[in-house]
PDB file of C-alpha atoms in Angstrom:
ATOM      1  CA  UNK A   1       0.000   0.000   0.000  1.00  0.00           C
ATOM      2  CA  UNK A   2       1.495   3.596  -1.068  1.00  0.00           C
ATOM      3  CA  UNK A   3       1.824   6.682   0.850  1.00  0.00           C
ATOM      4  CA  UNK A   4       0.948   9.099  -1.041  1.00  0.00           C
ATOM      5  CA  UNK A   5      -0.266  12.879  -0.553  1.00  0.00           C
ATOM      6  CA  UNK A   6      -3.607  14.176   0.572  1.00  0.00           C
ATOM      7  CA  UNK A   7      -5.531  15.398  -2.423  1.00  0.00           C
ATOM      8  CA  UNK A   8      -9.131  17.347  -2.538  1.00  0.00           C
ATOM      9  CA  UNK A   9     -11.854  15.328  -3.069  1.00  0.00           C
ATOM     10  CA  UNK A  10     -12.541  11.678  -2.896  1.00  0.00           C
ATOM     11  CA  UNK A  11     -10.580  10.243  -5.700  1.00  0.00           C
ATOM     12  CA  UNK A  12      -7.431  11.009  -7.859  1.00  0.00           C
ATOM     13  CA  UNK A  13      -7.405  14.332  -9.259  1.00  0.00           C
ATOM     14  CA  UNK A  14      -7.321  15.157 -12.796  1.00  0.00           C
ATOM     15  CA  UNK A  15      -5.253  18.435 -12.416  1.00  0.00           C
ATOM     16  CA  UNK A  16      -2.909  16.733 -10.336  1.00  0.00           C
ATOM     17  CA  UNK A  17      -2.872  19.704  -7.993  1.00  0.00           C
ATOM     18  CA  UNK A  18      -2.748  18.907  -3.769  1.00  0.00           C
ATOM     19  CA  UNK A  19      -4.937  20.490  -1.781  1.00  0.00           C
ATOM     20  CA  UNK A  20      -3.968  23.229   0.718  1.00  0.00           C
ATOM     21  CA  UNK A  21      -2.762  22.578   4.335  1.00  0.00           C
ATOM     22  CA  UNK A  22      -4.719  22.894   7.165  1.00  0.00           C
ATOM     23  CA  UNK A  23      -3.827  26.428   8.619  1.00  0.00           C
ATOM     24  CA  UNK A  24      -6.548  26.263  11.299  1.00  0.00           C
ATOM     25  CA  UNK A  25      -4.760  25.390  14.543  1.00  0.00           C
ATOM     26  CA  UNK A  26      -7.090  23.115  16.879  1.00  0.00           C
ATOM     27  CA  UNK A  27      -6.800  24.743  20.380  1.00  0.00           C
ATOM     28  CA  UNK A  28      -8.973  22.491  22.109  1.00  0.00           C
ATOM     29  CA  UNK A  29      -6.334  19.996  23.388  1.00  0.00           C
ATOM     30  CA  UNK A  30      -3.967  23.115  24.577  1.00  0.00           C
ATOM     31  CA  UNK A  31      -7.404  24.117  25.832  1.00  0.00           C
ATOM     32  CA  UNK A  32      -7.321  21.083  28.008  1.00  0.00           C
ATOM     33  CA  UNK A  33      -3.902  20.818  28.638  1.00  0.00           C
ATOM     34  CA  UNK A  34      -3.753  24.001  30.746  1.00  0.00           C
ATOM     35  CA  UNK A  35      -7.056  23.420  32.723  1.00  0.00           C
ATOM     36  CA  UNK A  36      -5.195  20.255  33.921  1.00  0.00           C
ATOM     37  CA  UNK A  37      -2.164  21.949  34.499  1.00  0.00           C
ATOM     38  CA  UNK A  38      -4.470  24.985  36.897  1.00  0.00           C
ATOM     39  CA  UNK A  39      -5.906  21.892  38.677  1.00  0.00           C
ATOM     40  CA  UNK A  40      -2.908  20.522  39.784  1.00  0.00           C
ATOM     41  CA  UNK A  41      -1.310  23.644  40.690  1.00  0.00           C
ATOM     42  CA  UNK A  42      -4.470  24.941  42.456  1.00  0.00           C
ATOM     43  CA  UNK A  43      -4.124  21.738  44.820  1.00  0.00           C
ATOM     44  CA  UNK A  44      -0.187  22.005  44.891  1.00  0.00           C
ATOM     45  CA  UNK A  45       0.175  25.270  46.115  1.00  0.00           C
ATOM     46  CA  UNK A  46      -1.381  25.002  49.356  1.00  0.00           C
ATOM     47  CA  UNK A  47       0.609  21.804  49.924  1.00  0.00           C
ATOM     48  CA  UNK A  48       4.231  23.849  49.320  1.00  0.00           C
ATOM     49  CA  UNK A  49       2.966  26.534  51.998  1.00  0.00           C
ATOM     50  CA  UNK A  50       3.342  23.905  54.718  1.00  0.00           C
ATOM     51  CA  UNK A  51       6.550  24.338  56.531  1.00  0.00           C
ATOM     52  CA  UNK A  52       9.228  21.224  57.615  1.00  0.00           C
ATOM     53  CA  UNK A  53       7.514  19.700  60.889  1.00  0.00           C
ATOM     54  CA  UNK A  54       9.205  20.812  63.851  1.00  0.00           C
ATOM     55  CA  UNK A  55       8.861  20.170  67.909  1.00  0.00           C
ATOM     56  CA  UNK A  56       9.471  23.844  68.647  1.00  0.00           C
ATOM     57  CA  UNK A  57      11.079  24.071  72.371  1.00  0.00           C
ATOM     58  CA  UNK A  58       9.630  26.119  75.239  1.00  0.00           C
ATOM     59  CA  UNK A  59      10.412  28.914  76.341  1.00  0.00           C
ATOM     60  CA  UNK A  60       9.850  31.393  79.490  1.00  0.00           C
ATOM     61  CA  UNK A  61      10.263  34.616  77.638  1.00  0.00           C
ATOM     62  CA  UNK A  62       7.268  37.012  77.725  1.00  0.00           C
ATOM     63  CA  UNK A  63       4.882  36.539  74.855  1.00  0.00           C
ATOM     64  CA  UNK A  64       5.260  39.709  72.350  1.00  0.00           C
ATOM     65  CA  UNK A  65       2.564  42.527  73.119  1.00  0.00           C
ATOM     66  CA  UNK A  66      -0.295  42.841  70.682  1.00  0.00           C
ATOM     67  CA  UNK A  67      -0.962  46.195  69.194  1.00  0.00           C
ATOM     68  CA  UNK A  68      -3.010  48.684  71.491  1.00  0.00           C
ATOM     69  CA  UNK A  69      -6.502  49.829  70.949  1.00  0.00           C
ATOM     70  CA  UNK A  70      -5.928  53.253  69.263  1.00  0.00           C
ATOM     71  CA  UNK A  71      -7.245  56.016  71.208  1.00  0.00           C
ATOM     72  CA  UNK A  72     -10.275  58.448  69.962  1.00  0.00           C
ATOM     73  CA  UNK A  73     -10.421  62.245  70.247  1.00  0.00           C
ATOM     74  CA  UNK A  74     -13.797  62.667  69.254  1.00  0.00           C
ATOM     75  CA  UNK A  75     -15.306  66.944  68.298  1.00  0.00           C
ATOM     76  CA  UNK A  76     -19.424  66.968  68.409  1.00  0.00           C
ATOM     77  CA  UNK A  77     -21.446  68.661  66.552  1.00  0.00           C
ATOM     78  CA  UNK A  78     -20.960  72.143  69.395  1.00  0.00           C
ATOM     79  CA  UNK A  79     -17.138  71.692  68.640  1.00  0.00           C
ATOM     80  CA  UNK A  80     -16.330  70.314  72.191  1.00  0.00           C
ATOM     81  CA  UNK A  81     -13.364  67.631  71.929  1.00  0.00           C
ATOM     82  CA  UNK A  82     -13.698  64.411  74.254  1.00  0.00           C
ATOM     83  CA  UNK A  83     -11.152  61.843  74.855  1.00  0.00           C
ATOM     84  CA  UNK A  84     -12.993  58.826  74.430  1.00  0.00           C
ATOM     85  CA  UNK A  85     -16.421  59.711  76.722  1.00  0.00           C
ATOM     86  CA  UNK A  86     -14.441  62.013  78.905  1.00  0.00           C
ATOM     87  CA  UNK A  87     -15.313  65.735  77.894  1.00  0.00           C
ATOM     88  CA  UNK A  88     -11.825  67.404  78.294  1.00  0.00           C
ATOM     89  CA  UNK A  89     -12.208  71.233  78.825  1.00  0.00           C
ATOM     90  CA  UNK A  90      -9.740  73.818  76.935  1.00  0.00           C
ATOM     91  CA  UNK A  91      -7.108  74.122  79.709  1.00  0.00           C
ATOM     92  CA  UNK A  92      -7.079  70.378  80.372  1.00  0.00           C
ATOM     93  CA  UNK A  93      -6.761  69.316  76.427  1.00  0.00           C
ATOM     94  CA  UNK A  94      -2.928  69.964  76.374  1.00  0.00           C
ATOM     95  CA  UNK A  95      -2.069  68.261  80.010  1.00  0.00           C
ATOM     96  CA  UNK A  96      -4.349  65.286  79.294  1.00  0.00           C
ATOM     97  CA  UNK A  97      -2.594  64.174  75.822  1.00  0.00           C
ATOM     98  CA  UNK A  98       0.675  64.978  76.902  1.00  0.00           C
ATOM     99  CA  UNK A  99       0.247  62.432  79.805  1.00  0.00           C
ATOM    100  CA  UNK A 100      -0.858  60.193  77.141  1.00  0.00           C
ATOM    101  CA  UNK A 101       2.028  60.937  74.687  1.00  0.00           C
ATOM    102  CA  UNK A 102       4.412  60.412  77.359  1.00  0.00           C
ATOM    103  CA  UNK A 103       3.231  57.017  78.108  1.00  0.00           C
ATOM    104  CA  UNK A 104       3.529  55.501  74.417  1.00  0.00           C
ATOM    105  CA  UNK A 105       4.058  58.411  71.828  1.00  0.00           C
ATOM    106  CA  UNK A 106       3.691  55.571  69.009  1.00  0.00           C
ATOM    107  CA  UNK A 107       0.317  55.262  70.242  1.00  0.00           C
ATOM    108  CA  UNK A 108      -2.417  55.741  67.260  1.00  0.00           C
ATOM    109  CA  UNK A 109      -4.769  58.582  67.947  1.00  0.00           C
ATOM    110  CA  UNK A 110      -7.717  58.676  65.790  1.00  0.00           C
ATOM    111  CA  UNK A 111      -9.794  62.317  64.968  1.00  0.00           C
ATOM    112  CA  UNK A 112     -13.636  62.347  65.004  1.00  0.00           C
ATOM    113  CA  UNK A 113     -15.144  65.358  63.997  1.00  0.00           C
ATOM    114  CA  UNK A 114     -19.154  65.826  63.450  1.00  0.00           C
ATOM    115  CA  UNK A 115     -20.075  66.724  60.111  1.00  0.00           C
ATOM    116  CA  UNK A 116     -21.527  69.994  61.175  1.00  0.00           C
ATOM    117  CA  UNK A 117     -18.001  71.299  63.052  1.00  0.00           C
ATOM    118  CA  UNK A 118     -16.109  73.767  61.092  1.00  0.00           C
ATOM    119  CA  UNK A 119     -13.393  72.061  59.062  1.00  0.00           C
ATOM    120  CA  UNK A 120     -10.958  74.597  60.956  1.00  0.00           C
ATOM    121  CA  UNK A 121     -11.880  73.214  64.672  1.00  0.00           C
ATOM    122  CA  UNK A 122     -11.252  69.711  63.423  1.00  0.00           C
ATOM    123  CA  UNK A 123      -7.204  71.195  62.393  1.00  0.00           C
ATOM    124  CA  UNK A 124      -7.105  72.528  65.610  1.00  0.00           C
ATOM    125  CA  UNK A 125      -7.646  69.690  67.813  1.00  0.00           C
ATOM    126  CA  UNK A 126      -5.301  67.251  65.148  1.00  0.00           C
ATOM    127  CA  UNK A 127      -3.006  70.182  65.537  1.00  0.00           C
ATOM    128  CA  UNK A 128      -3.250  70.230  69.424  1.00  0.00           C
ATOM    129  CA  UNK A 129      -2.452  65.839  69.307  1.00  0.00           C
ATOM    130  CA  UNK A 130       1.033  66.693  66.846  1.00  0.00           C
ATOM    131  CA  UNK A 131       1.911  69.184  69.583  1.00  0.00           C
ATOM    132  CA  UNK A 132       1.141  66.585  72.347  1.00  0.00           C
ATOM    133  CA  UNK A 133       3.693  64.009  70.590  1.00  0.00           C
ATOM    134  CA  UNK A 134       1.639  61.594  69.034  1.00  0.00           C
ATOM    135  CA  UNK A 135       2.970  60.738  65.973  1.00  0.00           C
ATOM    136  CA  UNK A 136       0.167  58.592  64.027  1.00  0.00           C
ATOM    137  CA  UNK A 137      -2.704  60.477  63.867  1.00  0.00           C
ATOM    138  CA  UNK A 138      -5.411  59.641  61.680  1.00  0.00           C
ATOM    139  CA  UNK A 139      -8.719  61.140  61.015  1.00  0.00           C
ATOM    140  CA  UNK A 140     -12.188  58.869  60.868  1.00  0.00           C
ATOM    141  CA  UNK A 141     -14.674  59.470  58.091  1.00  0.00           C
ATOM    142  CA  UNK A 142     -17.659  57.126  57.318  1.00  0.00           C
ATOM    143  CA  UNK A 143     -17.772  55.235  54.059  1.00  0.00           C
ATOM    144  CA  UNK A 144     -19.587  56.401  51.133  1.00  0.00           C
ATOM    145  CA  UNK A 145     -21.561  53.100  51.100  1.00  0.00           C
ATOM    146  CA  UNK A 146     -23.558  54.271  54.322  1.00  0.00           C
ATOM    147  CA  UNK A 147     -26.700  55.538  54.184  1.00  0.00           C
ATOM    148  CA  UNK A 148     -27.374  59.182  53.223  1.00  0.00           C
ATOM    149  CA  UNK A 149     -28.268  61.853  55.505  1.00  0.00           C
ATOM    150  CA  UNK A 150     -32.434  62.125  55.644  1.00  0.00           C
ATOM    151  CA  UNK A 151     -33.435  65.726  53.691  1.00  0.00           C
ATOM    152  CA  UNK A 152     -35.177  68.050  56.463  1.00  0.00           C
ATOM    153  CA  UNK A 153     -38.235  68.668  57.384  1.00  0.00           C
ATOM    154  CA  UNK A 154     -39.766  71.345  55.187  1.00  0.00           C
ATOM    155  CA  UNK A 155     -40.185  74.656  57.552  1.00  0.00           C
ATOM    156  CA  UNK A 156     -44.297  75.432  57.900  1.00  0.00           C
ATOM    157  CA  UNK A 157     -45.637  78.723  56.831  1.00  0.00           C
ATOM    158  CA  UNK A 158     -44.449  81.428  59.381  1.00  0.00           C
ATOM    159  CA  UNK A 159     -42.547  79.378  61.320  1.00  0.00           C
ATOM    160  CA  UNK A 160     -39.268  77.310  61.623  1.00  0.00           C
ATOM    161  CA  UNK A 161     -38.431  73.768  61.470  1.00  0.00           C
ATOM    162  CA  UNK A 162     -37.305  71.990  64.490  1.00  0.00           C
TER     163      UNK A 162
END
């Protein structure tokens, strides 16, 4: 039986011409190839994350301390600042976080202000906390995802709303 070349059509041809190759590449077995391939690396990798098995020894050294609670400086809405519920007056702002820098100046302090306190007041008081000696201050702001303010009460005729 000869080998001979593929021609178009079912029989010989009478122009003796071959027929084209194929230039379509089949993809489907790379296809499958790599989805094999993402299996067994998807059930590999956790495997290479486990460590050697050791019997670690004991120790008596003092377990490592775990970050603080930051503290809160929080303005309302009639501009008084208060260190977490404690209302701290104008002449006790200063003493009170400088006692509280002193113990831990990398201590986080995080700024509250009430939407309705003048942007100003809020600089003040974040102003007042650099001065103290904290040195990671950051201000708290609610995410845009929460729900919207409710639009006020229209004012009746003569009057104001409440």
């Amino acid at each position: 039986m000869a080998m001979g070349s593929i021609r178009s059509g079912g029989g010989d041809d009478e122009d003796g011409l071959d027929a084209a190759p194929m230039s379509e590449i089949n993809v489907t077995p790379m296809v499958d190839v790599m989805l094999v391939l993402l299996i067994i690396f998807m059930v590999a990798a956790p495997l290479m994350t486990t460590g050697v098995p050791v019997q670690l020894p004991k120790t008596t050294a003092q377990k490592v301390a775990q970050a603080k609670k930051p503290l809160e400086i929080s303005i309302d809405k009639d501009g008084k600042p208060y260190l977490a519920k404690e209302e701290l007056t104008p002449d006790a702002i200063m003493p009170r976080l400088r006692a509280l820098a002193a113990q831990d100046p990398s201590q986080v302090m995080l700024v509250r202000g009430d939407r309705e306190v003048p942007y100003g007041k809020i600089m003040e008081v974040m102003g007042l906390v650099g001065q103290a000696g904290f040195t990671k201050v950051s201000l708290i702001a609610q995410s845009p995802g929460g729900a919207l303010p409710s639009a006020p009460a229209a004012a009746p005729a003569g009057g104001t709303a409440q």
